[in-house]
Amino acid sequence: MIRSMTGFGSNEQKIAPFGKIRIEIRSTNHKSLETVVHSPEGFLSLEDKIKKEIDSQIKRGRITCVLNLSSKRAANIFIDRVLLKKYISIINGVKKQFQIKDNVSINSLINLPGVLSLQEESSSRADIWPHIKIILNKALENLVKTRSKEGRALFIYLKNRSEEIKADIEVITKRFKKAAENKTRAISTNEERAAFLKDVDITEEVERLSFHVQNFISKLTQTGPVGKELDFITQEMQREANTMAAKTFDAAISAKAVQIKSQIEKLREQAQNIE
């Protein structure tokens, strides 16, 4: 069954001694798969693992994953003394050069970029991954559920639109046969009748359009990503409908052709939401 590319999934758990871990995953439409992971400072090394887990289950869409940790564990306070020494040396040099007598406070020094930082223990990042993986997969499961739920709604919509197109094609087929017979009766010579029918015959376009519509419907029930295929099929449907509309000589057929083109456009708009 088809799945939408839009959805949301989240999960959170309290894991001792790490605190509360929450993961949120949002997905939106995209022509291919693009995964972006946002994690707290110090957990950059986990982003590739998170991305691989997501990419193993999602095949299309723009995925944004946010990892939040609410930990009560005390982090190590780190002062880069080498960097601080360089800052002080440069500052003293500037003071001497320009004869500046103001003293630099310790608050000013530790707030300089890179001087003071909080560091998680390296072991904690390795220990936390198995817990994050479990939470991540549950969030992914919730995301897939929302995408599948929207996919079911899209299936009903696309199936109904496709059936309407099939019904309109049947009307056109019957109408063309009758309209062509009536028109050719008024033509006096066989040569003129043959030339007329050659110019206005839409049999091939109708057959190809019928095939594309049926192919579209069959793809809706397939498993796996089919959004790109459905988008391509609607382009082929639109091409046949345009040719059919251009060749028609009958007002009723022309009206039905316009109606079909409108339905196909609706199909394509929604097909672009499918994984």
mmCIF file with all atom_site columns, C-alpha atoms in Angstrom, residues 27-157:
data_model
loop_
_atom_site.group_PDB
_atom_site.id
_atom_site.type_symbol
_atom_site.label_atom_id
_atom_site.label_alt_id
_atom_site.label_comp_id
_atom_site.label_asym_id
_atom_site.label_entity_id
_atom_site.label_seq_id
_atom_site.pdbx_PDB_ins_code
_atom_site.Cartn_x
_atom_site.Cartn_y
_atom_site.Cartn_z
_atom_site.occupancy
_atom_site.B_iso_or_equiv
_atom_site.pdbx_formal_charge
_atom_site.auth_seq_id
_atom_site.auth_comp_id
_atom_site.auth_asym_id
_atom_site.auth_atom_id
_atom_site.pdbx_PDB_model_num
ATOM 1   C CA . SER A 1 27  ? 9.115  14.167 7.060  1.00 0.00 ? 27  SER A CA 1
ATOM 2   C CA . THR A 1 28  ? 8.022  16.343 4.160  1.00 0.00 ? 28  THR A CA 1
ATOM 3   C CA . ASN A 1 29  ? 7.881  15.991 0.386  1.00 0.00 ? 29  ASN A CA 1
ATOM 4   C CA . HIS A 1 30  ? 11.143 15.738 -1.511 1.00 0.00 ? 30  HIS A CA 1
ATOM 5   C CA . LYS A 1 31  ? 12.142 14.367 -4.913 1.00 0.00 ? 31  LYS A CA 1
ATOM 6   C CA . SER A 1 32  ? 14.581 11.928 -3.283 1.00 0.00 ? 32  SER A CA 1
ATOM 7   C CA . LEU A 1 33  ? 15.730 10.998 0.240  1.00 0.00 ? 33  LEU A CA 1
ATOM 8   C CA . GLU A 1 34  ? 17.411 13.682 2.316  1.00 0.00 ? 34  GLU A CA 1
ATOM 9   C CA . THR A 1 35  ? 18.055 13.093 6.014  1.00 0.00 ? 35  THR A CA 1
ATOM 10  C CA . VAL A 1 36  ? 19.135 15.810 8.440  1.00 0.00 ? 36  VAL A CA 1
ATOM 11  C CA . VAL A 1 37  ? 19.981 15.027 12.071 1.00 0.00 ? 37  VAL A CA 1
ATOM 12  C CA . HIS A 1 38  ? 20.233 17.574 14.897 1.00 0.00 ? 38  HIS A CA 1
ATOM 13  C CA . SER A 1 39  ? 21.902 16.367 18.092 1.00 0.00 ? 39  SER A CA 1
ATOM 14  C CA . PRO A 1 40  ? 23.258 18.012 21.243 1.00 0.00 ? 40  PRO A CA 1
ATOM 15  C CA . GLU A 1 41  ? 26.825 19.275 21.409 1.00 0.00 ? 41  GLU A CA 1
ATOM 16  C CA . GLY A 1 42  ? 29.210 16.407 21.940 1.00 0.00 ? 42  GLY A CA 1
ATOM 17  C CA . PHE A 1 43  ? 27.038 13.781 20.229 1.00 0.00 ? 43  PHE A CA 1
ATOM 18  C CA . LEU A 1 44  ? 28.012 14.475 16.634 1.00 0.00 ? 44  LEU A CA 1
ATOM 19  C CA . SER A 1 45  ? 29.501 10.983 16.345 1.00 0.00 ? 45  SER A CA 1
ATOM 20  C CA . LEU A 1 46  ? 26.016 9.471  16.713 1.00 0.00 ? 46  LEU A CA 1
ATOM 21  C CA . GLU A 1 47  ? 24.495 11.357 13.794 1.00 0.00 ? 47  GLU A CA 1
ATOM 22  C CA . ASP A 1 48  ? 25.758 8.940  11.129 1.00 0.00 ? 48  ASP A CA 1
ATOM 23  C CA . LYS A 1 49  ? 24.334 5.969  13.047 1.00 0.00 ? 49  LYS A CA 1
ATOM 24  C CA . ILE A 1 50  ? 20.988 7.722  13.420 1.00 0.00 ? 50  ILE A CA 1
ATOM 25  C CA . LYS A 1 51  ? 20.929 8.585  9.739  1.00 0.00 ? 51  LYS A CA 1
ATOM 26  C CA . LYS A 1 52  ? 21.651 4.978  8.718  1.00 0.00 ? 52  LYS A CA 1
ATOM 27  C CA . GLU A 1 53  ? 18.780 3.717  10.869 1.00 0.00 ? 53  GLU A CA 1
ATOM 28  C CA . ILE A 1 54  ? 16.386 6.214  9.292  1.00 0.00 ? 54  ILE A CA 1
ATOM 29  C CA . ASP A 1 55  ? 17.581 5.557  5.740  1.00 0.00 ? 55  ASP A CA 1
ATOM 30  C CA . SER A 1 56  ? 17.057 1.815  6.206  1.00 0.00 ? 56  SER A CA 1
ATOM 31  C CA . GLN A 1 57  ? 13.309 2.347  6.685  1.00 0.00 ? 57  GLN A CA 1
ATOM 32  C CA . ILE A 1 58  ? 12.487 5.499  4.713  1.00 0.00 ? 58  ILE A CA 1
ATOM 33  C CA . LYS A 1 59  ? 13.133 5.671  0.982  1.00 0.00 ? 59  LYS A CA 1
ATOM 34  C CA . ARG A 1 60  ? 11.891 9.109  -0.058 1.00 0.00 ? 60  ARG A CA 1
ATOM 35  C CA . GLY A 1 61  ? 11.227 12.487 1.538  1.00 0.00 ? 61  GLY A CA 1
ATOM 36  C CA . ARG A 1 62  ? 13.080 15.150 3.491  1.00 0.00 ? 62  ARG A CA 1
ATOM 37  C CA . ILE A 1 63  ? 13.613 13.786 6.992  1.00 0.00 ? 63  ILE A CA 1
ATOM 38  C CA . THR A 1 64  ? 14.501 15.970 9.966  1.00 0.00 ? 64  THR A CA 1
ATOM 39  C CA . CYS A 1 65  ? 15.447 14.139 13.163 1.00 0.00 ? 65  CYS A CA 1
ATOM 40  C CA . VAL A 1 66  ? 15.996 15.988 16.444 1.00 0.00 ? 66  VAL A CA 1
ATOM 41  C CA . LEU A 1 67  ? 17.682 14.304 19.407 1.00 0.00 ? 67  LEU A CA 1
ATOM 42  C CA . ASN A 1 68  ? 17.224 15.919 22.815 1.00 0.00 ? 68  ASN A CA 1
ATOM 43  C CA . LEU A 1 69  ? 18.803 14.806 26.092 1.00 0.00 ? 69  LEU A CA 1
ATOM 44  C CA . SER A 1 70  ? 17.711 16.168 29.457 1.00 0.00 ? 70  SER A CA 1
ATOM 45  C CA . SER A 1 71  ? 20.478 14.853 31.658 1.00 0.00 ? 71  SER A CA 1
ATOM 46  C CA . LYS A 1 72  ? 21.141 15.686 35.279 1.00 0.00 ? 72  LYS A CA 1
ATOM 47  C CA . ARG A 1 73  ? 24.616 14.251 35.064 1.00 0.00 ? 73  ARG A CA 1
ATOM 48  C CA . ALA A 1 74  ? 27.344 16.738 35.820 1.00 0.00 ? 74  ALA A CA 1
ATOM 49  C CA . ALA A 1 75  ? 29.527 17.480 32.846 1.00 0.00 ? 75  ALA A CA 1
ATOM 50  C CA . ASN A 1 76  ? 33.263 18.073 33.131 1.00 0.00 ? 76  ASN A CA 1
ATOM 51  C CA . ILE A 1 77  ? 34.266 21.718 33.020 1.00 0.00 ? 77  ILE A CA 1
ATOM 52  C CA . PHE A 1 78  ? 37.195 22.216 30.674 1.00 0.00 ? 78  PHE A CA 1
ATOM 53  C CA . ILE A 1 79  ? 39.348 25.334 30.382 1.00 0.00 ? 79  ILE A CA 1
ATOM 54  C CA . ASP A 1 80  ? 41.685 25.483 27.412 1.00 0.00 ? 80  ASP A CA 1
ATOM 55  C CA . ARG A 1 81  ? 44.696 26.944 29.187 1.00 0.00 ? 81  ARG A CA 1
ATOM 56  C CA . VAL A 1 82  ? 46.870 26.988 26.080 1.00 0.00 ? 82  VAL A CA 1
ATOM 57  C CA . LEU A 1 83  ? 44.294 29.030 24.212 1.00 0.00 ? 83  LEU A CA 1
ATOM 58  C CA . LEU A 1 84  ? 43.738 31.266 27.236 1.00 0.00 ? 84  LEU A CA 1
ATOM 59  C CA . LYS A 1 85  ? 47.485 31.959 27.460 1.00 0.00 ? 85  LYS A CA 1
ATOM 60  C CA . LYS A 1 86  ? 47.498 33.033 23.809 1.00 0.00 ? 86  LYS A CA 1
ATOM 61  C CA . TYR A 1 87  ? 44.549 35.353 24.408 1.00 0.00 ? 87  TYR A CA 1
ATOM 62  C CA . ILE A 1 88  ? 46.306 36.972 27.399 1.00 0.00 ? 88  ILE A CA 1
ATOM 63  C CA . SER A 1 89  ? 49.540 37.395 25.455 1.00 0.00 ? 89  SER A CA 1
ATOM 64  C CA . ILE A 1 90  ? 47.747 39.078 22.561 1.00 0.00 ? 90  ILE A CA 1
ATOM 65  C CA . ILE A 1 91  ? 45.672 41.269 24.873 1.00 0.00 ? 91  ILE A CA 1
ATOM 66  C CA . ASN A 1 92  ? 48.769 42.398 26.815 1.00 0.00 ? 92  ASN A CA 1
ATOM 67  C CA . GLY A 1 93  ? 50.522 43.155 23.542 1.00 0.00 ? 93  GLY A CA 1
ATOM 68  C CA . VAL A 1 94  ? 47.611 45.321 22.394 1.00 0.00 ? 94  VAL A CA 1
ATOM 69  C CA . LYS A 1 95  ? 47.486 47.099 25.788 1.00 0.00 ? 95  LYS A CA 1
ATOM 70  C CA . LYS A 1 96  ? 51.206 47.846 25.631 1.00 0.00 ? 96  LYS A CA 1
ATOM 71  C CA . GLN A 1 97  ? 51.091 48.991 22.010 1.00 0.00 ? 97  GLN A CA 1
ATOM 72  C CA . PHE A 1 98  ? 48.205 51.374 22.536 1.00 0.00 ? 98  PHE A CA 1
ATOM 73  C CA . GLN A 1 99  ? 49.011 52.201 26.168 1.00 0.00 ? 99  GLN A CA 1
ATOM 74  C CA . ILE A 1 100 ? 45.740 50.868 27.508 1.00 0.00 ? 100 ILE A CA 1
ATOM 75  C CA . LYS A 1 101 ? 45.635 50.668 31.292 1.00 0.00 ? 101 LYS A CA 1
ATOM 76  C CA . ASP A 1 102 ? 42.288 48.863 31.783 1.00 0.00 ? 102 ASP A CA 1
ATOM 77  C CA . ASN A 1 103 ? 42.516 45.449 33.386 1.00 0.00 ? 103 ASN A CA 1
ATOM 78  C CA . VAL A 1 104 ? 40.811 42.452 31.783 1.00 0.00 ? 104 VAL A CA 1
ATOM 79  C CA . SER A 1 105 ? 38.536 40.570 34.182 1.00 0.00 ? 105 SER A CA 1
ATOM 80  C CA . ILE A 1 106 ? 38.450 36.812 34.529 1.00 0.00 ? 106 ILE A CA 1
ATOM 81  C CA . ASN A 1 107 ? 34.799 36.866 33.402 1.00 0.00 ? 107 ASN A CA 1
ATOM 82  C CA . SER A 1 108 ? 35.849 38.463 30.137 1.00 0.00 ? 108 SER A CA 1
ATOM 83  C CA . LEU A 1 109 ? 38.608 35.925 29.645 1.00 0.00 ? 109 LEU A CA 1
ATOM 84  C CA . ILE A 1 110 ? 36.564 32.764 30.201 1.00 0.00 ? 110 ILE A CA 1
ATOM 85  C CA . ASN A 1 111 ? 33.842 34.050 27.860 1.00 0.00 ? 111 ASN A CA 1
ATOM 86  C CA . LEU A 1 112 ? 36.264 34.285 24.970 1.00 0.00 ? 112 LEU A CA 1
ATOM 87  C CA . PRO A 1 113 ? 35.506 31.711 22.225 1.00 0.00 ? 113 PRO A CA 1
ATOM 88  C CA . GLY A 1 114 ? 36.833 28.245 23.002 1.00 0.00 ? 114 GLY A CA 1
ATOM 89  C CA . VAL A 1 115 ? 38.184 28.983 26.482 1.00 0.00 ? 115 VAL A CA 1
ATOM 90  C CA . LEU A 1 116 ? 35.469 27.396 28.614 1.00 0.00 ? 116 LEU A CA 1
ATOM 91  C CA . SER A 1 117 ? 33.428 24.350 27.599 1.00 0.00 ? 117 SER A CA 1
ATOM 92  C CA . LEU A 1 118 ? 31.406 21.520 29.082 1.00 0.00 ? 118 LEU A CA 1
ATOM 93  C CA . GLN A 1 119 ? 32.450 18.024 28.087 1.00 0.00 ? 119 GLN A CA 1
ATOM 94  C CA . GLU A 1 120 ? 30.517 14.801 28.443 1.00 0.00 ? 120 GLU A CA 1
ATOM 95  C CA . GLU A 1 121 ? 32.538 11.745 29.298 1.00 0.00 ? 121 GLU A CA 1
ATOM 96  C CA . SER A 1 122 ? 33.520 9.965  26.077 1.00 0.00 ? 122 SER A CA 1
ATOM 97  C CA . SER A 1 123 ? 32.342 6.649  27.496 1.00 0.00 ? 123 SER A CA 1
ATOM 98  C CA . SER A 1 124 ? 28.823 7.989  27.962 1.00 0.00 ? 124 SER A CA 1
ATOM 99  C CA . ARG A 1 125 ? 28.388 8.557  24.239 1.00 0.00 ? 125 ARG A CA 1
ATOM 100 C CA . ALA A 1 126 ? 29.275 4.955  23.471 1.00 0.00 ? 126 ALA A CA 1
ATOM 101 C CA . ASP A 1 127 ? 27.084 3.580  26.261 1.00 0.00 ? 127 ASP A CA 1
ATOM 102 C CA . ILE A 1 128 ? 24.058 5.631  25.242 1.00 0.00 ? 128 ILE A CA 1
ATOM 103 C CA . TRP A 1 129 ? 23.792 4.478  21.602 1.00 0.00 ? 129 TRP A CA 1
ATOM 104 C CA . PRO A 1 130 ? 21.924 1.179  22.278 1.00 0.00 ? 130 PRO A CA 1
ATOM 105 C CA . HIS A 1 131 ? 19.282 3.132  24.211 1.00 0.00 ? 131 HIS A CA 1
ATOM 106 C CA . ILE A 1 132 ? 19.009 5.811  21.521 1.00 0.00 ? 132 ILE A CA 1
ATOM 107 C CA . LYS A 1 133 ? 18.632 3.118  18.845 1.00 0.00 ? 133 LYS A CA 1
ATOM 108 C CA . ILE A 1 134 ? 15.626 1.616  20.633 1.00 0.00 ? 134 ILE A CA 1
ATOM 109 C CA . ILE A 1 135 ? 13.983 5.025  21.110 1.00 0.00 ? 135 ILE A CA 1
ATOM 110 C CA . LEU A 1 136 ? 14.791 5.979  17.508 1.00 0.00 ? 136 LEU A CA 1
ATOM 111 C CA . ASN A 1 137 ? 13.198 2.849  16.058 1.00 0.00 ? 137 ASN A CA 1
ATOM 112 C CA . LYS A 1 138 ? 10.007 3.439  18.031 1.00 0.00 ? 138 LYS A CA 1
ATOM 113 C CA . ALA A 1 139 ? 9.878  7.026  16.740 1.00 0.00 ? 139 ALA A CA 1
ATOM 114 C CA . LEU A 1 140 ? 10.437 5.677  13.219 1.00 0.00 ? 140 LEU A CA 1
ATOM 115 C CA . GLU A 1 141 ? 7.626  3.189  13.727 1.00 0.00 ? 141 GLU A CA 1
ATOM 116 C CA . ASN A 1 142 ? 5.315  6.058  14.712 1.00 0.00 ? 142 ASN A CA 1
ATOM 117 C CA . LEU A 1 143 ? 6.451  8.062  11.689 1.00 0.00 ? 143 LEU A CA 1
ATOM 118 C CA . VAL A 1 144 ? 5.744  5.172  9.322  1.00 0.00 ? 144 VAL A CA 1
ATOM 119 C CA . LYS A 1 145 ? 2.283  4.773  10.856 1.00 0.00 ? 145 LYS A CA 1
ATOM 120 C CA . THR A 1 146 ? 1.362  8.404  10.142 1.00 0.00 ? 146 THR A CA 1
ATOM 121 C CA . ARG A 1 147 ? 2.757  8.172  6.625  1.00 0.00 ? 147 ARG A CA 1
ATOM 122 C CA . SER A 1 148 ? 0.787  4.964  6.050  1.00 0.00 ? 148 SER A CA 1
ATOM 123 C CA . LYS A 1 149 ? -2.399 6.526  7.427  1.00 0.00 ? 149 LYS A CA 1
ATOM 124 C CA . GLU A 1 150 ? -2.092 9.456  5.034  1.00 0.00 ? 150 GLU A CA 1
ATOM 125 C CA . GLY A 1 151 ? -1.216 6.963  2.320  1.00 0.00 ? 151 GLY A CA 1
ATOM 126 C CA . ARG A 1 152 ? -4.517 5.153  2.808  1.00 0.00 ? 152 ARG A CA 1
ATOM 127 C CA . ALA A 1 153 ? -6.394 8.426  2.400  1.00 0.00 ? 153 ALA A CA 1
ATOM 128 C CA . LEU A 1 154 ? -4.377 9.192  -0.745 1.00 0.00 ? 154 LEU A CA 1
ATOM 129 C CA . PHE A 1 155 ? -5.122 5.701  -2.102 1.00 0.00 ? 155 PHE A CA 1
ATOM 130 C CA . ILE A 1 156 ? -8.877 6.255  -1.827 1.00 0.00 ? 156 ILE A CA 1
ATOM 131 C CA . TYR A 1 157 ? -8.622 9.686  -3.433 1.00 0.00 ? 157 TYR A CA 1
#
